[in-house]
Coordinates of C-alpha atoms in Angstrom, one line a residue:
M31 CA 0.0 0.0 0.0
A32 CA 2.9 2.3 0.4
G33 CA 3.1 2.9 -3.4
S34 CA -0.5 4.0 -3.6
S35 CA -0.4 6.8 -1.0
H36 CA -3.7 5.5 0.4
G37 CA -5.0 8.0 2.9
H38 CA -2.0 10.3 2.9
T39 CA -4.0 13.5 2.4
P40 CA -4.8 16.5 4.6
A41 CA -8.5 15.5 4.5
A42 CA -7.8 12.0 5.7
W43 CA -5.4 13.1 8.4
T44 CA -7.7 15.8 9.7
G45 CA -10.8 13.6 9.7
V46 CA -9.0 10.8 11.5
I47 CA -7.4 13.1 14.1
I48 CA -10.8 14.7 15.0
A49 CA -12.4 11.2 15.2
F50 CA -9.6 10.0 17.4
I51 CA -10.1 12.9 19.8
G52 CA -13.8 12.1 19.8
F53 CA -13.2 8.5 20.7
C54 CA -10.9 9.5 23.5
V55 CA -13.5 12.0 24.9
A56 CA -16.2 9.3 24.6
G57 CA -14.0 6.8 26.4
V58 CA -13.2 9.1 29.3
F59 CA -16.8 9.9 29.8
M60 CA -17.9 6.3 29.5
V61 CA -15.5 5.3 32.3
A62 CA -16.8 8.3 34.3
A63 CA -20.4 7.0 33.8
N64 CA -21.5 10.3 32.2
P65 CA -23.8 9.6 29.2
A66 CA -24.0 13.2 28.1
G67 CA -20.3 13.4 27.8
F68 CA -20.1 10.1 26.0
W69 CA -22.6 11.2 23.4
A70 CA -20.8 14.5 23.0
G71 CA -17.6 12.5 22.2
M72 CA -19.5 10.4 19.7
G73 CA -20.7 13.7 18.1
V74 CA -17.1 14.7 17.7
V75 CA -16.4 11.4 16.0
L76 CA -19.2 12.1 13.5
L77 CA -17.8 15.7 13.1
G78 CA -14.5 14.2 12.1
G79 CA -16.2 12.3 9.2
V80 CA -18.0 15.4 8.1
V81 CA -14.9 17.5 8.2
G82 CA -12.9 14.9 6.2
L83 CA -15.6 14.7 3.5
A84 CA -15.9 18.5 3.3
M85 CA -12.1 18.8 2.9
K86 CA -12.2 16.1 0.3
A87 CA -14.9 18.0 -1.6
A88 CA -12.7 21.1 -1.3
G89 CA -10.0 19.3 -3.2
L90 CA -7.7 18.3 -0.3
G91 CA -8.3 14.6 -0.7
M92 CA -7.0 12.0 -3.2
P93 CA -7.8 13.0 -6.8
K94 CA -9.9 10.5 -8.8
E95 CA -7.8 8.1 -10.9
S96 CA -8.4 8.5 -14.6
A97 CA -9.0 5.4 -16.8
E98 CA -5.7 6.1 -18.6
L99 CA -3.8 6.0 -15.3
A100 CA -5.6 2.8 -14.2
A101 CA -4.7 1.1 -17.5
A102 CA -1.1 2.1 -17.1
R103 CA -1.0 0.8 -13.5
A104 CA -2.5 -2.5 -14.7
R105 CA 0.1 -2.8 -17.5
A106 CA 2.9 -2.1 -15.0
G107 CA 1.6 -4.7 -12.6
Q108 CA 1.5 -7.3 -15.3
A109 CA 5.0 -6.5 -16.4
Q110 CA 6.3 -7.0 -12.9
T111 CA 4.8 -10.5 -12.6
S112 CA 6.1 -11.6 -15.9

């Protein structure tokens, strides 16, 4: 997967970091037996997904692969196995 740069974008990093913070908040409040804080943390998790999608829509995610590039990648893969 290192050659495909899967997830190495500002949109992916930002969304995952926000979601991670939300999971940490939810975990702390779950241990503290505070349902309101737990659900607030889960809201932050959802916010991470929304922010990641918004940043992707703004052009900060991976660009769509063209058919030409996909065909070239397939040819290169076949050449390596032969």
